PDB file of C-alpha atoms and ligand atoms in Angstrom:
ATOM      1  CA  MET C   1       0.000   0.000   0.000  1.00 86.00           C
ATOM      2  CA  GLN C   2       1.425   3.383  -1.017  1.00 88.00           C
ATOM      3  CA  ILE C   3       1.151   5.991   1.773  1.00 92.00           C
ATOM      4  CA  PRO C   4       0.619   9.562   0.486  1.00 92.00           C
ATOM      5  CA  PRO C   5       3.885  11.540   1.057  1.00 94.00           C
ATOM      6  CA  LYS C   6       1.893  14.419   2.558  1.00 96.00           C
ATOM      7  CA  LEU C   7       0.551  12.069   5.243  1.00 97.00           C
ATOM      8  CA  LEU C   8       4.061  10.836   6.052  1.00 97.00           C
ATOM      9  CA  GLU C   9       5.239  14.439   6.466  1.00 97.00           C
ATOM     10  CA  ILE C  10       2.304  15.234   8.776  1.00 98.00           C
ATOM     11  CA  LEU C  11       3.103  12.226  10.979  1.00 97.00           C
ATOM     12  CA  ARG C  12       6.824  13.002  11.080  1.00 97.00           C
ATOM     13  CA  ASN C  13       6.049  16.501  12.368  1.00 97.00           C
ATOM     14  CA  ALA C  14       3.122  15.643  14.643  1.00 98.00           C
ATOM     15  CA  LYS C  15       3.487  16.254  18.384  1.00 98.00           C
ATOM     16  CA  ARG C  16      -0.025  15.474  19.692  1.00 98.00           C
ATOM     17  CA  VAL C  17      -1.804  12.325  18.501  1.00 98.00           C
ATOM     18  CA  ALA C  18      -5.033  10.637  19.634  1.00 98.00           C
ATOM     19  CA  VAL C  19      -6.451   7.284  18.555  1.00 98.00           C
ATOM     20  CA  LEU C  20      -9.923   5.713  18.838  1.00 98.00           C
ATOM     21  CA  THR C  21      -9.995   1.941  18.463  1.00 98.00           C
ATOM     22  CA  GLY C  22     -12.900  -0.463  18.084  1.00 96.00           C
ATOM     23  CA  ALA C  23     -13.443  -4.186  17.820  1.00 94.00           C
ATOM     24  CA  GLY C  24     -11.791  -4.296  14.386  1.00 95.00           C
ATOM     25  CA  ILE C  25      -8.315  -3.913  15.906  1.00 97.00           C
ATOM     26  CA  SER C  26      -8.869  -7.103  17.920  1.00 96.00           C
ATOM     27  CA  ALA C  27     -10.298  -9.009  14.937  1.00 94.00           C
ATOM     28  CA  ASP C  28      -6.733  -9.881  13.883  1.00 95.00           C
ATOM     29  CA  SER C  29      -6.293 -11.463  17.329  1.00 96.00           C
ATOM     30  CA  GLY C  30      -9.185 -13.785  16.544  1.00 92.00           C
ATOM     31  CA  ILE C  31     -11.859 -11.958  18.578  1.00 90.00           C
ATOM     32  CA  PRO C  32     -15.129 -11.529  16.597  1.00 81.00           C
ATOM     33  CA  THR C  33     -16.284  -7.935  16.214  1.00 80.00           C
ATOM     34  CA  PHE C  34     -19.715  -6.776  17.393  1.00 70.00           C
ATOM     35  CA  ARG C  35     -21.136  -6.486  13.922  1.00 65.00           C
ATOM     36  CA  ASP C  36     -19.821  -9.861  12.818  1.00 66.00           C
ATOM     37  CA  ALA C  37     -22.409 -12.576  13.341  1.00 55.00           C
ATOM     38  CA  GLN C  38     -22.297 -14.056  16.840  1.00 62.00           C
ATOM     39  CA  HIS C  39     -21.054 -17.638  16.770  1.00 60.00           C
ATOM     40  CA  GLY C  40     -22.662 -20.965  17.643  1.00 63.00           C
ATOM     41  CA  LEU C  41     -24.913 -21.033  20.695  1.00 65.00           C
ATOM     42  CA  TRP C  42     -25.047 -17.241  20.848  1.00 70.00           C
ATOM     43  CA  SER C  43     -25.911 -16.710  17.177  1.00 74.00           C
ATOM     44  CA  ARG C  44     -29.612 -16.286  18.029  1.00 77.00           C
ATOM     45  CA  PHE C  45     -28.892 -13.295  20.284  1.00 82.00           C
ATOM     46  CA  ARG C  46     -27.913  -9.724  19.453  1.00 84.00           C
ATOM     47  CA  PRO C  47     -25.321  -8.101  21.770  1.00 83.00           C
ATOM     48  CA  GLU C  48     -27.833  -5.352  22.515  1.00 85.00           C
ATOM     49  CA  ASP C  49     -30.244  -7.978  23.880  1.00 90.00           C
ATOM     50  CA  LEU C  50     -27.682  -9.371  26.328  1.00 92.00           C
ATOM     51  CA  ALA C  51     -25.465  -6.422  27.252  1.00 92.00           C
ATOM     52  CA  ASN C  52     -28.035  -4.561  29.373  1.00 94.00           C
ATOM     53  CA  ALA C  53     -29.095  -4.449  33.031  1.00 96.00           C
ATOM     54  CA  ALA C  54     -32.692  -5.529  32.364  1.00 96.00           C
ATOM     55  CA  ALA C  55     -31.503  -8.686  30.584  1.00 96.00           C
ATOM     56  CA  PHE C  56     -29.184  -9.457  33.507  1.00 97.00           C
ATOM     57  CA  GLU C  57     -31.974  -8.956  36.076  1.00 96.00           C
ATOM     58  CA  ARG C  58     -34.325 -11.113  33.972  1.00 96.00           C
ATOM     59  CA  ASP C  59     -31.843 -13.930  33.407  1.00 96.00           C
ATOM     60  CA  PRO C  60     -28.513 -13.466  35.215  1.00 96.00           C
ATOM     61  CA  LYS C  61     -27.269 -16.939  34.260  1.00 96.00           C
ATOM     62  CA  LEU C  62     -27.824 -16.313  30.521  1.00 95.00           C
ATOM     63  CA  VAL C  63     -26.016 -12.960  30.502  1.00 96.00           C
ATOM     64  CA  TRP C  64     -23.234 -14.210  32.777  1.00 96.00           C
ATOM     65  CA  GLY C  65     -22.841 -17.279  30.524  1.00 94.00           C
ATOM     66  CA  TRP C  66     -22.423 -15.054  27.462  1.00 92.00           C
ATOM     67  CA  TYR C  67     -19.657 -13.072  29.167  1.00 93.00           C
ATOM     68  CA  GLU C  68     -17.940 -16.262  30.345  1.00 93.00           C
ATOM     69  CA  TRP C  69     -18.014 -17.479  26.701  1.00 88.00           C
ATOM     70  CA  ARG C  70     -16.488 -14.165  25.571  1.00 89.00           C
ATOM     71  CA  ARG C  71     -13.879 -14.248  28.353  1.00 92.00           C
ATOM     72  CA  ARG C  72     -12.810 -17.745  27.264  1.00 90.00           C
ATOM     73  CA  ALA C  73     -12.451 -16.491  23.668  1.00 86.00           C
ATOM     74  CA  ILE C  74     -10.359 -13.547  24.859  1.00 90.00           C
ATOM     75  CA  ALA C  75      -8.238 -15.674  27.227  1.00 90.00           C
ATOM     76  CA  GLY C  76      -6.872 -17.469  24.154  1.00 89.00           C
ATOM     77  CA  ALA C  77      -6.171 -14.239  22.249  1.00 95.00           C
ATOM     78  CA  ALA C  78      -2.945 -12.257  22.153  1.00 97.00           C
ATOM     79  CA  PRO C  79      -2.262  -8.665  21.105  1.00 98.00           C
ATOM     80  CA  ASN C  80      -1.509  -8.407  17.374  1.00 98.00           C
ATOM     81  CA  PRO C  81       0.931  -6.138  15.447  1.00 98.00           C
ATOM     82  CA  ALA C  82      -1.640  -3.315  15.419  1.00 98.00           C
ATOM     83  CA  HIS C  83      -1.743  -3.269  19.229  1.00 98.00           C
ATOM     84  CA  ALA C  84       2.082  -3.290  19.269  1.00 98.00           C
ATOM     85  CA  ALA C  85       2.237  -0.440  16.727  1.00 98.00           C
ATOM     86  CA  LEU C  86       0.102   1.705  19.049  1.00 98.00           C
ATOM     87  CA  VAL C  87       2.578   1.109  21.877  1.00 98.00           C
ATOM     88  CA  THR C  88       5.367   2.304  19.550  1.00 97.00           C
ATOM     89  CA  MET C  89       3.315   5.400  18.724  1.00 98.00           C
ATOM     90  CA  GLU C  90       2.790   6.103  22.426  1.00 98.00           C
ATOM     91  CA  HIS C  91       6.561   6.247  22.868  1.00 97.00           C
ATOM     92  CA  ARG C  92       7.171   8.078  19.604  1.00 96.00           C
ATOM     93  CA  PHE C  93       4.827  11.064  19.884  1.00 98.00           C
ATOM     94  CA  PRO C  94       5.371  13.630  22.684  1.00 98.00           C
ATOM     95  CA  SER C  95       1.646  13.618  23.469  1.00 98.00           C
ATOM     96  CA  PHE C  96      -0.407  10.460  22.828  1.00 98.00           C
ATOM     97  CA  MET C  97      -3.796   9.204  24.033  1.00 98.00           C
ATOM     98  CA  LEU C  98      -5.424   5.900  23.117  1.00 98.00           C
ATOM     99  CA  ILE C  99      -9.223   5.862  23.479  1.00 98.00           C
ATOM    100  CA  THR C 100     -10.617   2.356  23.188  1.00 98.00           C
ATOM    101  CA  GLN C 101     -14.159   1.009  23.021  1.00 96.00           C
ATOM    102  CA  ASN C 102     -12.814  -2.508  23.447  1.00 96.00           C
ATOM    103  CA  VAL C 103     -13.281  -4.357  26.711  1.00 95.00           C
ATOM    104  CA  ASP C 104     -10.857  -7.197  25.897  1.00 95.00           C
ATOM    105  CA  GLY C 105      -7.835  -5.731  27.682  1.00 95.00           C
ATOM    106  CA  LEU C 106      -5.511  -6.403  24.696  1.00 97.00           C
ATOM    107  CA  HIS C 107      -4.185  -2.825  24.565  1.00 98.00           C
ATOM    108  CA  ALA C 108      -3.041  -3.046  28.205  1.00 96.00           C
ATOM    109  CA  ALA C 109      -1.611  -6.514  27.540  1.00 96.00           C
ATOM    110  CA  ALA C 110       0.377  -5.067  24.596  1.00 98.00           C
ATOM    111  CA  GLY C 111       1.827  -2.354  26.847  1.00 98.00           C
ATOM    112  CA  SER C 112      -0.365   0.686  26.175  1.00 98.00           C
ATOM    113  CA  ARG C 113      -0.486   2.928  29.251  1.00 98.00           C
ATOM    114  CA  SER C 114      -1.720   6.328  28.029  1.00 98.00           C
ATOM    115  CA  MET C 115      -5.184   4.892  27.474  1.00 98.00           C
ATOM    116  CA  VAL C 116      -8.831   5.177  28.489  1.00 97.00           C
ATOM    117  CA  GLU C 117     -11.235   2.217  28.319  1.00 96.00           C
ATOM    118  CA  LEU C 118     -14.527   3.942  27.444  1.00 97.00           C
ATOM    119  CA  HIS C 119     -16.608   0.770  27.777  1.00 95.00           C
ATOM    120  CA  GLY C 120     -14.820  -0.854  30.740  1.00 96.00           C
ATOM    121  CA  ASN C 121     -12.963  -4.153  30.900  1.00 95.00           C
ATOM    122  CA  ILE C 122     -14.586  -7.596  30.589  1.00 95.00           C
ATOM    123  CA  MET C 123     -11.942  -9.217  32.810  1.00 92.00           C
ATOM    124  CA  ARG C 124     -13.069  -7.133  35.821  1.00 95.00           C
ATOM    125  CA  ASN C 125     -16.278  -7.752  37.814  1.00 96.00           C
ATOM    126  CA  LYS C 126     -18.325  -5.367  39.951  1.00 97.00           C
ATOM    127  CA  CYS C 127     -21.229  -5.733  42.374  1.00 98.00           C
ATOM    128  CA  PHE C 128     -24.573  -5.373  40.559  1.00 97.00           C
ATOM    129  CA  ALA C 129     -26.054  -3.570  43.581  1.00 97.00           C
ATOM    130  CA  GLU C 130     -23.157  -1.443  44.869  1.00 96.00           C
ATOM    131  CA  ASN C 131     -21.443  -0.806  41.497  1.00 95.00           C
ATOM    132  CA  ILE C 132     -17.964  -1.304  43.011  1.00 96.00           C
ATOM    133  CA  VAL C 133     -15.243  -3.498  41.501  1.00 96.00           C
ATOM    134  CA  VAL C 134     -14.954  -6.835  43.352  1.00 96.00           C
ATOM    135  CA  GLU C 135     -11.850  -9.002  42.973  1.00 92.00           C
ATOM    136  CA  ASN C 136     -13.139 -12.347  44.239  1.00 88.00           C
ATOM    137  CA  GLY C 137     -16.826 -13.089  44.342  1.00 92.00           C
ATOM    138  CA  ILE C 138     -18.382 -16.039  46.138  1.00 92.00           C
ATOM    139  CA  ALA C 139     -19.181 -18.846  43.705  1.00 91.00           C
ATOM    140  CA  ASP C 140     -22.467 -20.712  44.108  1.00 88.00           C
ATOM    141  CA  SER C 141     -21.370 -24.345  44.595  1.00 85.00           C
ATOM    142  CA  HIS C 142     -24.929 -25.543  43.886  1.00 87.00           C
ATOM    143  CA  ASP C 143     -25.123 -23.775  40.534  1.00 88.00           C
ATOM    144  CA  PRO C 144     -21.724 -23.141  38.887  1.00 85.00           C
ATOM    145  CA  GLU C 145     -23.462 -21.386  35.972  1.00 90.00           C
ATOM    146  CA  ALA C 146     -24.882 -18.681  38.241  1.00 94.00           C
ATOM    147  CA  PRO C 147     -22.894 -15.451  38.598  1.00 96.00           C
ATOM    148  CA  PRO C 148     -20.766 -15.298  41.793  1.00 96.00           C
ATOM    149  CA  THR C 149     -22.083 -13.084  44.587  1.00 97.00           C
ATOM    150  CA  CYS C 150     -20.651  -9.984  46.241  1.00 97.00           C
ATOM    151  CA  PRO C 151     -18.810 -10.757  49.520  1.00 96.00           C
ATOM    152  CA  HIS C 152     -20.093  -7.453  50.977  1.00 95.00           C
ATOM    153  CA  CYS C 153     -23.813  -7.576  50.204  1.00 96.00           C
ATOM    154  CA  GLY C 154     -24.576 -10.910  48.523  1.00 96.00           C
ATOM    155  CA  ALA C 155     -25.831  -9.402  45.256  1.00 97.00           C
ATOM    156  CA  PHE C 156     -24.735 -10.953  41.957  1.00 97.00           C
ATOM    157  CA  LEU C 157     -21.495  -9.781  40.375  1.00 97.00           C
ATOM    158  CA  ARG C 158     -21.594  -8.475  36.793  1.00 97.00           C
ATOM    159  CA  PRO C 159     -18.829  -7.682  34.288  1.00 97.00           C
ATOM    160  CA  ASP C 160     -17.319  -4.196  34.739  1.00 97.00           C
ATOM    161  CA  VAL C 161     -18.373  -3.103  31.255  1.00 97.00           C
ATOM    162  CA  VAL C 162     -20.721  -0.339  30.095  1.00 95.00           C
ATOM    163  CA  TRP C 163     -24.065  -1.854  29.113  1.00 95.00           C
ATOM    164  CA  PHE C 164     -26.453  -0.376  26.582  1.00 92.00           C
ATOM    165  CA  GLY C 165     -28.363   2.465  28.192  1.00 92.00           C
ATOM    166  CA  GLU C 166     -25.662   3.072  30.828  1.00 95.00           C
ATOM    167  CA  SER C 167     -23.463   6.153  31.014  1.00 94.00           C
ATOM    168  CA  LEU C 168     -19.766   5.924  30.262  1.00 94.00           C
ATOM    169  CA  PRO C 169     -17.148   6.487  33.002  1.00 92.00           C
ATOM    170  CA  GLU C 170     -16.902  10.275  33.439  1.00 95.00           C
ATOM    171  CA  ALA C 171     -13.122  10.426  33.907  1.00 95.00           C
ATOM    172  CA  ALA C 172     -12.592   8.430  30.703  1.00 95.00           C
ATOM    173  CA  MET C 173     -15.007  10.676  28.794  1.00 97.00           C
ATOM    174  CA  LEU C 174     -13.261  13.849  29.992  1.00 98.00           C
ATOM    175  CA  ALA C 175      -9.812  12.486  29.068  1.00 98.00           C
ATOM    176  CA  ALA C 176     -11.034  11.372  25.641  1.00 98.00           C
ATOM    177  CA  ASP C 177     -12.722  14.720  24.969  1.00 98.00           C
ATOM    178  CA  LYS C 178      -9.567  16.635  25.957  1.00 98.00           C
ATOM    179  CA  ALA C 179      -7.386  14.441  23.720  1.00 98.00           C
ATOM    180  CA  ALA C 180      -9.771  14.831  20.757  1.00 98.00           C
ATOM    181  CA  ARG C 181      -9.827  18.638  21.127  1.00 98.00           C
ATOM    182  CA  GLU C 182      -6.056  19.055  21.548  1.00 98.00           C
ATOM    183  CA  CYS C 183      -4.615  16.561  19.078  1.00 98.00           C
ATOM    184  CA  GLU C 184      -3.112  17.442  15.682  1.00 98.00           C
ATOM    185  CA  VAL C 185      -3.752  13.962  14.249  1.00 98.00           C
ATOM    186  CA  PHE C 186      -6.661  11.639  15.154  1.00 98.00           C
ATOM    187  CA  PHE C 187      -6.759   7.985  14.084  1.00 98.00           C
ATOM    188  CA  ALA C 188     -10.020   6.004  13.955  1.00 98.00           C
ATOM    189  CA  ILE C 189      -8.964   2.352  13.791  1.00 98.00           C
ATOM    190  CA  GLY C 190     -11.247  -0.679  13.455  1.00 97.00           C
ATOM    191  CA  THR C 191     -14.442   1.039  14.519  1.00 96.00           C
ATOM    192  CA  SER C 192     -17.754   1.234  12.681  1.00 94.00           C
ATOM    193  CA  ALA C 193     -18.187   4.737  14.179  1.00 94.00           C
ATOM    194  CA  ALA C 194     -21.793   3.685  14.765  1.00 86.00           C
ATOM    195  CA  VAL C 195     -22.130   3.949  18.542  1.00 84.00           C
ATOM    196  CA  MET C 196     -22.307   7.255  20.438  1.00 87.00           C
ATOM    197  CA  PRO C 197     -20.802   8.848  22.399  1.00 91.00           C
ATOM    198  CA  ALA C 198     -17.525   7.192  21.332  1.00 93.00           C
ATOM    199  CA  ALA C 199     -18.200   7.996  17.670  1.00 94.00           C
ATOM    200  CA  HIS C 200     -18.351  11.720  18.572  1.00 96.00           C
ATOM    201  CA  PHE C 201     -14.609  11.908  19.265  1.00 98.00           C
ATOM    202  CA  PRO C 202     -13.368  11.706  15.652  1.00 98.00           C
ATOM    203  CA  ARG C 203     -15.844  14.496  14.782  1.00 97.00           C
ATOM    204  CA  ILE C 204     -14.692  16.617  17.733  1.00 98.00           C
ATOM    205  CA  ALA C 205     -11.100  16.183  16.547  1.00 98.00           C
ATOM    206  CA  LEU C 206     -12.064  17.201  12.983  1.00 98.00           C
ATOM    207  CA  GLU C 207     -13.949  20.266  14.256  1.00 98.00           C
ATOM    208  CA  SER C 208     -10.894  21.167  16.353  1.00 98.00           C
ATOM    209  CA  GLY C 209      -8.717  21.204  13.231  1.00 98.00           C
ATOM    210  CA  ALA C 210      -7.054  17.796  13.508  1.00 98.00           C
ATOM    211  CA  VAL C 211      -6.110  15.607  10.559  1.00 98.00           C
ATOM    212  CA  LEU C 212      -8.401  12.545  10.653  1.00 98.00           C
ATOM    213  CA  ILE C 213      -6.984   9.212   9.464  1.00 98.00           C
ATOM    214  CA  GLU C 214      -9.218   6.146   9.231  1.00 98.00           C
ATOM    215  CA  ILE C 215      -7.810   2.613   9.194  1.00 98.00           C
ATOM    216  CA  ASN C 216     -10.570   0.107   8.549  1.00 98.00           C
ATOM    217  CA  ARG C 217     -11.249  -3.003   6.509  1.00 96.00           C
ATOM    218  CA  ASP C 218     -14.532  -1.465   5.275  1.00 95.00           C
ATOM    219  CA  THR C 219     -16.177   1.905   4.625  1.00 97.00           C
ATOM    220  CA  THR C 220     -17.783   3.633   7.622  1.00 97.00           C
ATOM    221  CA  PRO C 221     -19.768   6.863   8.200  1.00 96.00           C
ATOM    222  CA  LEU C 222     -16.395   8.496   8.941  1.00 97.00           C
ATOM    223  CA  SER C 223     -14.721   7.519   5.667  1.00 97.00           C
ATOM    224  CA  GLY C 224     -16.081  10.493   3.726  1.00 97.00           C
ATOM    225  CA  ALA C 225     -14.918  13.003   6.359  1.00 97.00           C
ATOM    226  CA  ALA C 226     -11.421  11.562   6.874  1.00 97.00           C
ATOM    227  CA  HIS C 227      -8.385  13.305   5.332  1.00 97.00           C
ATOM    228  CA  ALA C 228      -6.895   9.863   4.659  1.00 97.00           C
ATOM    229  CA  VAL C 229      -8.475   6.408   4.540  1.00 97.00           C
ATOM    230  CA  LEU C 230      -6.118   3.418   4.700  1.00 97.00           C
ATOM    231  CA  ARG C 231      -8.267   0.446   3.727  1.00 97.00           C
ATOM    232  CA  GLY C 232      -7.264  -2.985   5.038  1.00 97.00           C
ATOM    233  CA  PRO C 233      -6.655  -5.036   8.182  1.00 98.00           C
ATOM    234  CA  ALA C 234      -5.177  -2.918  10.963  1.00 98.00           C
ATOM    235  CA  ALA C 235      -2.578  -5.581  11.814  1.00 98.00           C
ATOM    236  CA  LEU C 236      -1.026  -5.026   8.370  1.00 98.00           C
ATOM    237  CA  VAL C 237      -1.820  -1.378   7.667  1.00 98.00           C
ATOM    238  CA  LEU C 238      -0.701   0.241  10.936  1.00 98.00           C
ATOM    239  CA  PRO C 239       2.761  -1.396  11.130  1.00 97.00           C
ATOM    240  CA  HIS C 240       3.278  -0.572   7.440  1.00 97.00           C
ATOM    241  CA  LEU C 241       2.334   3.060   8.096  1.00 97.00           C
ATOM    242  CA  LEU C 242       4.887   3.297  10.934  1.00 97.00           C
ATOM    243  CA  LYS C 243       7.634   1.677   8.822  1.00 96.00           C
ATOM    244  CA  SER C 244       6.884   4.143   5.994  1.00 96.00           C
ATOM    245  CA  THR C 245       6.917   7.095   8.406  1.00 96.00           C
ATOM    246  CA  TRP C 246      10.125   6.139  10.203  1.00 94.00           C
ATOM    247  CA  PRO C 247      12.098   3.771   7.918  1.00 92.00           C
ATOM    248  CA  GLY C 248      14.779   1.823   9.733  1.00 80.00           C
ATOM    249  CA  HIS C 249      13.256   2.333  13.191  1.00 72.00           C
TER     250      HIS C 249
HETATM  251  N1  APR M 301      -8.907  -4.348  10.622  1.00 89.07           N
HETATM  252  C1  APR M 301      -9.519  -3.136  10.606  1.00 89.07           C
HETATM  253  N2  APR M 301     -10.855  -2.979  10.719  1.00 89.07           N
HETATM  254  C2  APR M 301     -11.601  -4.100  10.846  1.00 89.07           C
HETATM  255  C3  APR M 301     -11.041  -5.397  10.850  1.00 89.07           C
HETATM  256  C4  APR M 301      -9.631  -5.492  10.726  1.00 89.07           C
HETATM  257  N3  APR M 301      -8.990  -6.684  10.728  1.00 89.07           N
HETATM  258  N4  APR M 301     -12.049  -6.304  10.982  1.00 89.07           N
HETATM  259  C5  APR M 301     -13.191  -5.598  11.070  1.00 89.07           C
HETATM  260  N5  APR M 301     -12.931  -4.276  10.978  1.00 89.07           N
HETATM  261  C6  APR M 301     -13.857  -3.153  11.065  1.00 89.07           C
HETATM  262  C7  APR M 301     -15.251  -3.427  10.585  1.00 89.07           C
HETATM  263  O1  APR M 301     -15.340  -3.144   9.198  1.00 89.07           O
HETATM  264  C8  APR M 301     -16.053  -2.399  11.409  1.00 89.07           C
HETATM  265  O2  APR M 301     -16.056  -1.142  10.768  1.00 89.07           O
HETATM  266  O3  APR M 301     -13.969  -2.857  12.447  1.00 89.07           O
HETATM  267  C9  APR M 301     -15.239  -2.292  12.697  1.00 89.07           C
HETATM  268  C10 APR M 301     -15.876  -3.039  13.851  1.00 89.07           C
HETATM  269  O4  APR M 301     -17.087  -2.419  14.123  1.00 89.07           O
HETATM  270  P1  APR M 301     -18.020  -2.937  15.305  1.00 89.07           P
HETATM  271  O5  APR M 301     -18.138  -4.416  15.276  1.00 89.07           O
HETATM  272  O6  APR M 301     -19.252  -2.066  15.261  1.00 89.07           O
HETATM  273  O7  APR M 301     -17.197  -2.621  16.632  1.00 89.07           O
HETATM  274  P2  APR M 301     -17.060  -1.216  17.331  1.00 89.07           P
HETATM  275  O8  APR M 301     -16.947  -0.095  16.349  1.00 89.07           O
HETATM  276  O9  APR M 301     -15.990  -1.346  18.327  1.00 89.07           O
HETATM  277  O10 APR M 301     -18.463  -1.098  18.107  1.00 89.07           O
HETATM  278  C11 APR M 301     -18.595   0.004  18.967  1.00 89.07           C
HETATM  279  O11 APR M 301     -20.629  -0.880  19.832  1.00 89.07           O
HETATM  280  O12 APR M 301     -21.672  -2.804  20.317  1.00 89.07           O
HETATM  281  C12 APR M 301     -21.123  -1.671  20.886  1.00 89.07           C
HETATM  282  O13 APR M 301     -20.063  -1.355  22.968  1.00 89.07           O
HETATM  283  C13 APR M 301     -19.968  -2.041  21.755  1.00 89.07           C
HETATM  284  O14 APR M 301     -17.752  -1.103  21.860  1.00 89.07           O
HETATM  285  C14 APR M 301     -18.751  -1.561  20.975  1.00 89.07           C
HETATM  286  C15 APR M 301     -19.337  -0.423  20.181  1.00 89.07           C
END
């Protein structure tokens, strides 16, 4: 893939960079994206029908079982070259912020530190009643498929992720908004840019005068507004972009 020379010059001179990632960056680690069909047993459900508090209250075992299935899929996954390229970028640019919608923890596993997890982290649990993170719940020996319970109050534990209809963590939102307003270059990588408020950030960056670069396998609502669209799998495109920007590094 030929990278436009103007884009290479912009990246070589950039000081402040922000990135929004979505499920597409983890696809190359073997984790199905949201908009890909759900597999096997879960194919008859839509994520929206499971990832919400009402569904959990109605059938805690079903929702917990779905997350356990997703956790097992993630446990076998490793960060891919796109995750690694973002760690390189974090060290390369004087100011860098990674904003992720992903809950799989692969950015942290790859070594990203300047990062906000807008939608939480599937590997953490919190008390459904008290909304506080709980390390070790109490498993129900009579029903191993039931969610564990909170050692403080006995309520079920739930994954520490943002469910549909819930607000996003305020600190993460403020950090993401600041990064989008202050950056010179904003990357949207592997996201369908379909879900608000996360999908606002590329627009905020554009309105603030940043150069918007999209890396995606397919066209999205952002593609027409981006200054540059690099079409293809992130695990190939992002490392290639870095090698083209800084040959020999
Ligand atoms: N490389 C780059 N992009 C890819 C790849 C890949 N290998 N594979 C898929 N994609 C693209 C798809 O074309 C799509 O545009 O990644 C995007 C994935 O989109 P979604 O599945 O909608 O995931 P995401 O954008 O993260 O969804 C946002 O919606 O369901 C909620 O909370 C959930 O965080 C999620 C949010």
